[in-house]
Amino acid sequence: MNQQEFVNLISPFKDKLFRMAKRLLVSTEEAEDATQEVLVKLWKNNNVLSNYSSVEAFAMTMTKNYCLDQLKSKRASNLQIVHSNYSDRTASVQRQIEDKDSWDWVEKIMETLPEQQRLIIQMRDVEEYEFAEIAKIMDMSETAVRVALSRARKEIREQLVKKHNYGITYN
Amino acid sequence: MELHTIEKLVEKYFSGETSVAEEKQLKDYFSSSDVAPHLEQYRAVFGYFRQAKQEQFTKTVPLHPRKHSYVVWITVAASVAVLLGTFYIMNHKPEQPQDLGTFDNPELAFEETQKALNMVSENVNEGVKSINYVNEYNQTTKTIFK
């Protein structure tokens, strides 16, 4: 596989890798580094890529594992993940600001979810993967994926409703 | 879309039973402008998912073409060549001509030898002469620093 073919191969899903990495690592810079790392690893193994039925699923699994490792080593060394990419409020229309605000809530609520649920929500609700694909990437049964997904969605709903009812605009 | 179906879909959604297509329907409904007031609270969730999918990976991936390994090997070969070259030059000094000629006639050889030795002794004497100054100097310092 030459460079061009490889770029063509990864271009449909490289954004997905990045978004998944960001879901776990939160910081944009770290997510970018992680994605880069995974893609370079993929390129180095490009002679065996044809053995995989779905390179995308393989890459997603790699990204998941890489980010989890990253988080583990961070925790072990007591380092805080630094991120400064929460809000960029340039919207002028009030509705837009409100939307952005509530999206920020959703994002923050998602950050409180366990990593597994975060990944599943990301793959299902953002990337719209089928359960079979998620089960393969997560190395779980489809039923377990459904259960975790339902739990995560309900948790998001619960926390969001709480915020609405209390009228808290920002936590 | 009928409110009733949407309500049902929302319920199915939270128990994790909706299909991807149904979830798309929900996303469409919640991004429209006429969301029922009691469902308004979910708008943020679906809106967020839509928006989260927009983010893109903009960094370039440093892919090195295969040539890279050749470059490495060429570098290695070049450094080895330089190393060997230096080694060779250091150890291989130009040889001094060993053959200085010889005399067949013993008498002539004797004369030449004597001449050479005389020259040496003259030089030695000259050297010794200049050492006399040093002796003088020693004696003088002795007389001063007694």
PDB file of N, CA, C and O in Angstrom, chain B residues 27-92:
ATOM      1  N   LYS B  27     -33.263  12.580  15.935  1.00  0.00           N
ATOM      2  CA  LYS B  27     -32.363  13.728  15.761  1.00  0.00           C
ATOM      3  C   LYS B  27     -32.994  14.769  14.853  1.00  0.00           C
ATOM      4  O   LYS B  27     -32.901  15.971  15.108  1.00  0.00           O
ATOM      5  N   ASP B  28     -33.649  14.284  13.793  1.00  0.00           N
ATOM      6  CA  ASP B  28     -34.308  15.221  12.880  1.00  0.00           C
ATOM      7  C   ASP B  28     -35.416  15.982  13.597  1.00  0.00           C
ATOM      8  O   ASP B  28     -35.538  17.193  13.475  1.00  0.00           O
ATOM      9  N   TYR B  29     -36.202  15.219  14.346  1.00  0.00           N
ATOM     10  CA  TYR B  29     -37.324  15.852  15.053  1.00  0.00           C
ATOM     11  C   TYR B  29     -36.818  16.925  16.016  1.00  0.00           C
ATOM     12  O   TYR B  29     -37.329  18.040  16.056  1.00  0.00           O
ATOM     13  N   PHE B  30     -35.785  16.592  16.768  1.00  0.00           N
ATOM     14  CA  PHE B  30     -35.325  17.537  17.793  1.00  0.00           C
ATOM     15  C   PHE B  30     -34.521  18.707  17.220  1.00  0.00           C
ATOM     16  O   PHE B  30     -34.266  19.665  17.916  1.00  0.00           O
ATOM     17  N   SER B  31     -34.116  18.569  15.968  1.00  0.00           N
ATOM     18  CA  SER B  31     -33.443  19.729  15.381  1.00  0.00           C
ATOM     19  C   SER B  31     -34.446  20.625  14.654  1.00  0.00           C
ATOM     20  O   SER B  31     -34.087  21.706  14.176  1.00  0.00           O
ATOM     21  N   SER B  32     -35.696  20.167  14.569  1.00  0.00           N
ATOM     22  CA  SER B  32     -36.714  21.028  13.947  1.00  0.00           C
ATOM     23  C   SER B  32     -37.152  22.105  14.948  1.00  0.00           C
ATOM     24  O   SER B  32     -36.814  22.045  16.122  1.00  0.00           O
ATOM     25  N   SER B  33     -37.923  23.062  14.448  1.00  0.00           N
ATOM     26  CA  SER B  33     -38.241  24.207  15.309  1.00  0.00           C
ATOM     27  C   SER B  33     -39.459  23.945  16.198  1.00  0.00           C
ATOM     28  O   SER B  33     -39.644  24.597  17.216  1.00  0.00           O
ATOM     29  N   ASP B  34     -40.305  22.968  15.820  1.00  0.00           N
ATOM     30  CA  ASP B  34     -41.510  22.762  16.639  1.00  0.00           C
ATOM     31  C   ASP B  34     -41.418  21.490  17.482  1.00  0.00           C
ATOM     32  O   ASP B  34     -41.980  20.455  17.158  1.00  0.00           O
ATOM     33  N   VAL B  35     -40.646  21.616  18.549  1.00  0.00           N
ATOM     34  CA  VAL B  35     -40.520  20.514  19.488  1.00  0.00           C
ATOM     35  C   VAL B  35     -41.569  20.724  20.580  1.00  0.00           C
ATOM     36  O   VAL B  35     -41.719  21.834  21.093  1.00  0.00           O
ATOM     37  N   ALA B  36     -42.278  19.646  20.913  1.00  0.00           N
ATOM     38  CA  ALA B  36     -43.315  19.745  21.951  1.00  0.00           C
ATOM     39  C   ALA B  36     -42.677  20.190  23.268  1.00  0.00           C
ATOM     40  O   ALA B  36     -41.576  19.741  23.597  1.00  0.00           O
ATOM     41  N   PRO B  37     -43.370  21.058  24.005  1.00  0.00           N
ATOM     42  CA  PRO B  37     -42.765  21.642  25.214  1.00  0.00           C
ATOM     43  C   PRO B  37     -42.289  20.598  26.232  1.00  0.00           C
ATOM     44  O   PRO B  37     -41.235  20.776  26.834  1.00  0.00           O
ATOM     45  N   HIS B  38     -43.042  19.535  26.382  1.00  0.00           N
ATOM     46  CA  HIS B  38     -42.613  18.556  27.401  1.00  0.00           C
ATOM     47  C   HIS B  38     -41.430  17.709  26.937  1.00  0.00           C
ATOM     48  O   HIS B  38     -40.855  16.964  27.712  1.00  0.00           O
ATOM     49  N   LEU B  39     -41.097  17.824  25.645  1.00  0.00           N
ATOM     50  CA  LEU B  39     -39.917  17.092  25.149  1.00  0.00           C
ATOM     51  C   LEU B  39     -38.711  18.013  24.974  1.00  0.00           C
ATOM     52  O   LEU B  39     -37.613  17.559  24.679  1.00  0.00           O
ATOM     53  N   GLU B  40     -38.980  19.277  25.181  1.00  0.00           N
ATOM     54  CA  GLU B  40     -37.949  20.306  24.984  1.00  0.00           C
ATOM     55  C   GLU B  40     -36.638  19.959  25.699  1.00  0.00           C
ATOM     56  O   GLU B  40     -35.538  20.200  25.197  1.00  0.00           O
ATOM     57  N   GLN B  41     -36.759  19.351  26.860  1.00  0.00           N
ATOM     58  CA  GLN B  41     -35.562  19.042  27.658  1.00  0.00           C
ATOM     59  C   GLN B  41     -34.586  18.087  26.961  1.00  0.00           C
ATOM     60  O   GLN B  41     -33.414  18.057  27.282  1.00  0.00           O
ATOM     61  N   TYR B  42     -35.083  17.320  25.996  1.00  0.00           N
ATOM     62  CA  TYR B  42     -34.188  16.374  25.323  1.00  0.00           C
ATOM     63  C   TYR B  42     -33.497  16.992  24.111  1.00  0.00           C
ATOM     64  O   TYR B  42     -32.630  16.378  23.505  1.00  0.00           O
ATOM     65  N   ARG B  43     -33.956  18.186  23.773  1.00  0.00           N
ATOM     66  CA  ARG B  43     -33.425  18.811  22.563  1.00  0.00           C
ATOM     67  C   ARG B  43     -31.897  18.938  22.623  1.00  0.00           C
ATOM     68  O   ARG B  43     -31.192  18.680  21.658  1.00  0.00           O
ATOM     69  N   ALA B  44     -31.418  19.308  23.813  1.00  0.00           N
ATOM     70  CA  ALA B  44     -29.979  19.515  23.972  1.00  0.00           C
ATOM     71  C   ALA B  44     -29.189  18.238  23.670  1.00  0.00           C
ATOM     72  O   ALA B  44     -28.149  18.278  23.013  1.00  0.00           O
ATOM     73  N   VAL B  45     -29.724  17.115  24.129  1.00  0.00           N
ATOM     74  CA  VAL B  45     -29.003  15.849  23.953  1.00  0.00           C
ATOM     75  C   VAL B  45     -28.805  15.554  22.468  1.00  0.00           C
ATOM     76  O   VAL B  45     -27.686  15.331  22.007  1.00  0.00           O
ATOM     77  N   PHE B  46     -29.924  15.582  21.734  1.00  0.00           N
ATOM     78  CA  PHE B  46     -29.823  15.231  20.321  1.00  0.00           C
ATOM     79  C   PHE B  46     -29.066  16.298  19.526  1.00  0.00           C
ATOM     80  O   PHE B  46     -28.316  15.987  18.607  1.00  0.00           O
ATOM     81  N   GLY B  47     -29.288  17.529  19.933  1.00  0.00           N
ATOM     82  CA  GLY B  47     -28.547  18.614  19.285  1.00  0.00           C
ATOM     83  C   GLY B  47     -27.053  18.441  19.498  1.00  0.00           C
ATOM     84  O   GLY B  47     -26.253  18.607  18.574  1.00  0.00           O
ATOM     85  N   TYR B  48     -26.717  18.070  20.710  1.00  0.00           N
ATOM     86  CA  TYR B  48     -25.307  17.894  21.025  1.00  0.00           C
ATOM     87  C   TYR B  48     -24.681  16.787  20.177  1.00  0.00           C
ATOM     88  O   TYR B  48     -23.581  16.934  19.653  1.00  0.00           O
ATOM     89  N   PHE B  49     -25.412  15.678  20.037  1.00  0.00           N
ATOM     90  CA  PHE B  49     -24.863  14.556  19.260  1.00  0.00           C
ATOM     91  C   PHE B  49     -24.611  14.961  17.811  1.00  0.00           C
ATOM     92  O   PHE B  49     -23.585  14.615  17.220  1.00  0.00           O
ATOM     93  N   ARG B  50     -25.568  15.706  17.257  1.00  0.00           N
ATOM     94  CA  ARG B  50     -25.396  16.196  15.892  1.00  0.00           C
ATOM     95  C   ARG B  50     -24.138  17.055  15.774  1.00  0.00           C
ATOM     96  O   ARG B  50     -23.326  16.894  14.876  1.00  0.00           O
ATOM     97  N   GLN B  51     -24.047  17.953  16.745  1.00  0.00           N
ATOM     98  CA  GLN B  51     -22.953  18.925  16.698  1.00  0.00           C
ATOM     99  C   GLN B  51     -21.610  18.238  16.945  1.00  0.00           C
ATOM    100  O   GLN B  51     -20.604  18.573  16.342  1.00  0.00           O
ATOM    101  N   ALA B  52     -21.626  17.233  17.826  1.00  0.00           N
ATOM    102  CA  ALA B  52     -20.369  16.555  18.174  1.00  0.00           C
ATOM    103  C   ALA B  52     -19.787  15.827  16.974  1.00  0.00           C
ATOM    104  O   ALA B  52     -18.594  15.558  16.910  1.00  0.00           O
ATOM    105  N   LYS B  53     -20.648  15.511  16.022  1.00  0.00           N
ATOM    106  CA  LYS B  53     -20.156  14.770  14.856  1.00  0.00           C
ATOM    107  C   LYS B  53     -19.462  15.673  13.848  1.00  0.00           C
ATOM    108  O   LYS B  53     -18.871  15.206  12.891  1.00  0.00           O
ATOM    109  N   GLN B  54     -19.584  16.983  14.075  1.00  0.00           N
ATOM    110  CA  GLN B  54     -19.008  17.917  13.116  1.00  0.00           C
ATOM    111  C   GLN B  54     -17.507  18.093  13.280  1.00  0.00           C
ATOM    112  O   GLN B  54     -16.814  18.515  12.370  1.00  0.00           O
ATOM    113  N   GLU B  55     -17.031  17.769  14.452  1.00  0.00           N
ATOM    114  CA  GLU B  55     -15.632  18.054  14.744  1.00  0.00           C
ATOM    115  C   GLU B  55     -14.701  17.214  13.867  1.00  0.00           C
ATOM    116  O   GLU B  55     -14.973  16.037  13.624  1.00  0.00           O
ATOM    117  N   GLN B  56     -13.637  17.856  13.435  1.00  0.00           N
ATOM    118  CA  GLN B  56     -12.749  17.151  12.503  1.00  0.00           C
ATOM    119  C   GLN B  56     -11.317  17.116  12.990  1.00  0.00           C
ATOM    120  O   GLN B  56     -10.885  17.990  13.739  1.00  0.00           O
ATOM    121  N   PHE B  57     -10.650  16.117  12.520  1.00  0.00           N
ATOM    122  CA  PHE B  57      -9.227  15.964  12.837  1.00  0.00           C
ATOM    123  C   PHE B  57      -8.435  16.743  11.792  1.00  0.00           C
ATOM    124  O   PHE B  57      -8.463  16.424  10.617  1.00  0.00           O
ATOM    125  N   THR B  58      -7.756  17.793  12.248  1.00  0.00           N
ATOM    126  CA  THR B  58      -7.114  18.676  11.270  1.00  0.00           C
ATOM    127  C   THR B  58      -5.603  18.507  11.216  1.00  0.00           C
ATOM    128  O   THR B  58      -4.949  19.040  10.334  1.00  0.00           O
ATOM    129  N   LYS B  59      -5.072  17.785  12.152  1.00  0.00           N
ATOM    130  CA  LYS B  59      -3.622  17.624  12.181  1.00  0.00           C
ATOM    131  C   LYS B  59      -3.179  16.701  11.047  1.00  0.00           C
ATOM    132  O   LYS B  59      -3.909  15.789  10.669  1.00  0.00           O
ATOM    133  N   THR B  60      -1.994  16.934  10.546  1.00  0.00           N
ATOM    134  CA  THR B  60      -1.510  16.029   9.507  1.00  0.00           C
ATOM    135  C   THR B  60      -0.799  14.844  10.152  1.00  0.00           C
ATOM    136  O   THR B  60      -0.261  14.943  11.238  1.00  0.00           O
ATOM    137  N   VAL B  61      -0.842  13.763   9.449  1.00  0.00           N
ATOM    138  CA  VAL B  61      -0.192  12.559   9.958  1.00  0.00           C
ATOM    139  C   VAL B  61       1.188  12.443   9.328  1.00  0.00           C
ATOM    140  O   VAL B  61       1.296  12.454   8.103  1.00  0.00           O
ATOM    141  N   PRO B  62       2.224  12.374  10.125  1.00  0.00           N
ATOM    142  CA  PRO B  62       3.568  12.274   9.548  1.00  0.00           C
ATOM    143  C   PRO B  62       3.834  10.874   9.008  1.00  0.00           C
ATOM    144  O   PRO B  62       4.316  10.000   9.707  1.00  0.00           O
ATOM    145  N   LEU B  63       3.483  10.687   7.759  1.00  0.00           N
ATOM    146  CA  LEU B  63       3.733   9.393   7.136  1.00  0.00           C
ATOM    147  C   LEU B  63       5.047   9.454   6.381  1.00  0.00           C
ATOM    148  O   LEU B  63       5.219  10.309   5.524  1.00  0.00           O
ATOM    149  N   HIS B  64       5.933   8.576   6.709  1.00  0.00           N
ATOM    150  CA  HIS B  64       7.180   8.543   5.960  1.00  0.00           C
ATOM    151  C   HIS B  64       7.057   7.472   4.907  1.00  0.00           C
ATOM    152  O   HIS B  64       6.755   6.333   5.231  1.00  0.00           O
ATOM    153  N   PRO B  65       7.298   7.828   3.675  1.00  0.00           N
ATOM    154  CA  PRO B  65       7.245   6.793   2.651  1.00  0.00           C
ATOM    155  C   PRO B  65       8.342   5.763   2.894  1.00  0.00           C
ATOM    156  O   PRO B  65       9.264   5.977   3.658  1.00  0.00           O
ATOM    157  N   ARG B  66       8.199   4.655   2.197  1.00  0.00           N
ATOM    158  CA  ARG B  66       9.125   3.537   2.397  1.00  0.00           C
ATOM    159  C   ARG B  66      10.585   3.916   2.179  1.00  0.00           C
ATOM    160  O   ARG B  66      11.481   3.291   2.699  1.00  0.00           O
ATOM    161  N   LYS B  67      10.798   4.946   1.343  1.00  0.00           N
ATOM    162  CA  LYS B  67      12.157   5.364   1.002  1.00  0.00           C
ATOM    163  C   LYS B  67      12.991   5.579   2.271  1.00  0.00           C
ATOM    164  O   LYS B  67      14.177   5.383   2.279  1.00  0.00           O
ATOM    165  N   HIS B  68      12.295   6.005   3.276  1.00  0.00           N
ATOM    166  CA  HIS B  68      12.920   6.322   4.552  1.00  0.00           C
ATOM    167  C   HIS B  68      13.996   5.311   4.964  1.00  0.00           C
ATOM    168  O   HIS B  68      15.095   5.673   5.333  1.00  0.00           O
ATOM    169  N   SER B  69      13.657   4.014   4.850  1.00  0.00           N
ATOM    170  CA  SER B  69      14.602   3.007   5.315  1.00  0.00           C
ATOM    171  C   SER B  69      15.873   3.003   4.461  1.00  0.00           C
ATOM    172  O   SER B  69      16.963   2.767   4.968  1.00  0.00           O
ATOM    173  N   TYR B  70      15.703   3.282   3.147  1.00  0.00           N
ATOM    174  CA  TYR B  70      16.892   3.351   2.292  1.00  0.00           C
ATOM    175  C   TYR B  70      17.814   4.470   2.768  1.00  0.00           C
ATOM    176  O   TYR B  70      19.022   4.302   2.861  1.00  0.00           O
ATOM    177  N   VAL B  71      17.209   5.600   3.092  1.00  0.00           N
ATOM    178  CA  VAL B  71      17.989   6.742   3.540  1.00  0.00           C
ATOM    179  C   VAL B  71      18.812   6.353   4.765  1.00  0.00           C
ATOM    180  O   VAL B  71      19.999   6.653   4.864  1.00  0.00           O
ATOM    181  N   VAL B  72      18.176   5.633   5.671  1.00  0.00           N
ATOM    182  CA  VAL B  72      18.878   5.194   6.874  1.00  0.00           C
ATOM    183  C   VAL B  72      20.074   4.340   6.506  1.00  0.00           C
ATOM    184  O   VAL B  72      21.186   4.549   6.998  1.00  0.00           O
ATOM    185  N   TRP B  73      19.858   3.390   5.581  1.00  0.00           N
ATOM    186  CA  TRP B  73      20.949   2.493   5.219  1.00  0.00           C
ATOM    187  C   TRP B  73      22.084   3.229   4.513  1.00  0.00           C
ATOM    188  O   TRP B  73      23.253   2.940   4.739  1.00  0.00           O
ATOM    189  N   ILE B  74      21.702   4.204   3.704  1.00  0.00           N
ATOM    190  CA  ILE B  74      22.732   4.987   3.018  1.00  0.00           C
ATOM    191  C   ILE B  74      23.563   5.749   4.043  1.00  0.00           C
ATOM    192  O   ILE B  74      24.790   5.814   3.968  1.00  0.00           O
ATOM    193  N   THR B  75      22.889   6.290   5.042  1.00  0.00           N
ATOM    194  CA  THR B  75      23.599   7.010   6.101  1.00  0.00           C
ATOM    195  C   THR B  75      24.582   6.090   6.807  1.00  0.00           C
ATOM    196  O   THR B  75      25.738   6.449   7.057  1.00  0.00           O
ATOM    197  N   VAL B  76      24.092   4.901   7.122  1.00  0.00           N
ATOM    198  CA  VAL B  76      24.949   3.941   7.811  1.00  0.00           C
ATOM    199  C   VAL B  76      26.171   3.604   6.945  1.00  0.00           C
ATOM    200  O   VAL B  76      27.321   3.634   7.411  1.00  0.00           O
ATOM    201  N   ALA B  77      25.916   3.324   5.675  1.00  0.00           N
ATOM    202  CA  ALA B  77      27.003   2.952   4.769  1.00  0.00           C
ATOM    203  C   ALA B  77      28.026   4.086   4.667  1.00  0.00           C
ATOM    204  O   ALA B  77      29.247   3.854   4.724  1.00  0.00           O
ATOM    205  N   ALA B  78      27.518   5.320   4.574  1.00  0.00           N
ATOM    206  CA  ALA B  78      28.415   6.467   4.443  1.00  0.00           C
ATOM    207  C   ALA B  78      29.282   6.627   5.687  1.00  0.00           C
ATOM    208  O   ALA B  78      30.498   6.826   5.590  1.00  0.00           O
ATOM    209  N   SER B  79      28.680   6.456   6.853  1.00  0.00           N
ATOM    210  CA  SER B  79      29.478   6.648   8.065  1.00  0.00           C
ATOM    211  C   SER B  79      30.529   5.549   8.209  1.00  0.00           C
ATOM    212  O   SER B  79      31.656   5.798   8.642  1.00  0.00           O
ATOM    213  N   VAL B  80      30.155   4.330   7.807  1.00  0.00           N
ATOM    214  CA  VAL B  80      31.133   3.243   7.850  1.00  0.00           C
ATOM    215  C   VAL B  80      32.302   3.545   6.915  1.00  0.00           C
ATOM    216  O   VAL B  80      33.483   3.372   7.276  1.00  0.00           O
ATOM    217  N   ALA B  81      31.975   4.039   5.723  1.00  0.00           N
ATOM    218  CA  ALA B  81      33.020   4.363   4.750  1.00  0.00           C
ATOM    219  C   ALA B  81      33.965   5.428   5.298  1.00  0.00           C
ATOM    220  O   ALA B  81      35.192   5.291   5.206  1.00  0.00           O
ATOM    221  N   VAL B  82      33.389   6.457   5.909  1.00  0.00           N
ATOM    222  CA  VAL B  82      34.213   7.532   6.465  1.00  0.00           C
ATOM    223  C   VAL B  82      35.121   6.988   7.559  1.00  0.00           C
ATOM    224  O   VAL B  82      36.317   7.274   7.628  1.00  0.00           O
ATOM    225  N   LEU B  83      34.547   6.139   8.399  1.00  0.00           N
ATOM    226  CA  LEU B  83      35.292   5.556   9.514  1.00  0.00           C
ATOM    227  C   LEU B  83      36.470   4.732   9.009  1.00  0.00           C
ATOM    228  O   LEU B  83      37.613   4.891   9.451  1.00  0.00           O
ATOM    229  N   LEU B  84      36.193   3.864   8.034  1.00  0.00           N
ATOM    230  CA  LEU B  84      37.251   3.019   7.477  1.00  0.00           C
ATOM    231  C   LEU B  84      38.328   3.873   6.820  1.00  0.00           C
ATOM    232  O   LEU B  84      39.529   3.600   6.961  1.00  0.00           O
ATOM    233  N   GLY B  85      37.877   4.912   6.121  1.00  0.00           N
ATOM    234  CA  GLY B  85      38.811   5.811   5.445  1.00  0.00           C
ATOM    235  C   GLY B  85      39.764   6.452   6.438  1.00  0.00           C
ATOM    236  O   GLY B  85      40.984   6.425   6.246  1.00  0.00           O
ATOM    237  N   THR B  86      39.221   6.988   7.527  1.00  0.00           N
ATOM    238  CA  THR B  86      40.062   7.626   8.542  1.00  0.00           C
ATOM    239  C   THR B  86      41.054   6.621   9.135  1.00  0.00           C
ATOM    240  O   THR B  86      42.235   6.910   9.305  1.00  0.00           O
ATOM    241  N   PHE B  87      40.541   5.437   9.410  1.00  0.00           N
ATOM    242  CA  PHE B  87      41.353   4.383  10.001  1.00  0.00           C
ATOM    243  C   PHE B  87      42.543   4.057   9.096  1.00  0.00           C
ATOM    244  O   PHE B  87      43.688   3.995   9.531  1.00  0.00           O
ATOM    245  N   TYR B  88      42.266   3.933   7.809  1.00  0.00           N
ATOM    246  CA  TYR B  88      43.275   3.584   6.834  1.00  0.00           C
ATOM    247  C   TYR B  88      44.346   4.674   6.782  1.00  0.00           C
ATOM    248  O   TYR B  88      45.544   4.394   6.853  1.00  0.00           O
ATOM    249  N   ILE B  89      43.893   5.933   6.738  1.00  0.00           N
ATOM    250  CA  ILE B  89      44.838   7.049   6.630  1.00  0.00           C
ATOM    251  C   ILE B  89      45.708   7.139   7.877  1.00  0.00           C
ATOM    252  O   ILE B  89      46.919   7.345   7.809  1.00  0.00           O
ATOM    253  N   MET B  90      45.119   6.929   9.039  1.00  0.00           N
ATOM    254  CA  MET B  90      45.864   7.029  10.294  1.00  0.00           C
ATOM    255  C   MET B  90      46.963   5.968  10.372  1.00  0.00           C
ATOM    256  O   MET B  90      48.036   6.205  10.887  1.00  0.00           O
ATOM    257  N   ASN B  91      46.661   4.761   9.894  1.00  0.00           N
ATOM    258  CA  ASN B  91      47.592   3.646  10.064  1.00  0.00           C
ATOM    259  C   ASN B  91      48.589   3.505   8.926  1.00  0.00           C
ATOM    260  O   ASN B  91      49.561   2.797   9.040  1.00  0.00           O
ATOM    261  N   HIS B  92      48.280   4.145   7.838  1.00  0.00           N
ATOM    262  CA  HIS B  92      49.096   3.920   6.654  1.00  0.00           C
ATOM    263  C   HIS B  92      49.899   5.174   6.343  1.00  0.00           C
ATOM    264  O   HIS B  92      49.538   5.953   5.483  1.00  0.00           O
TER     265      HIS B  92
END
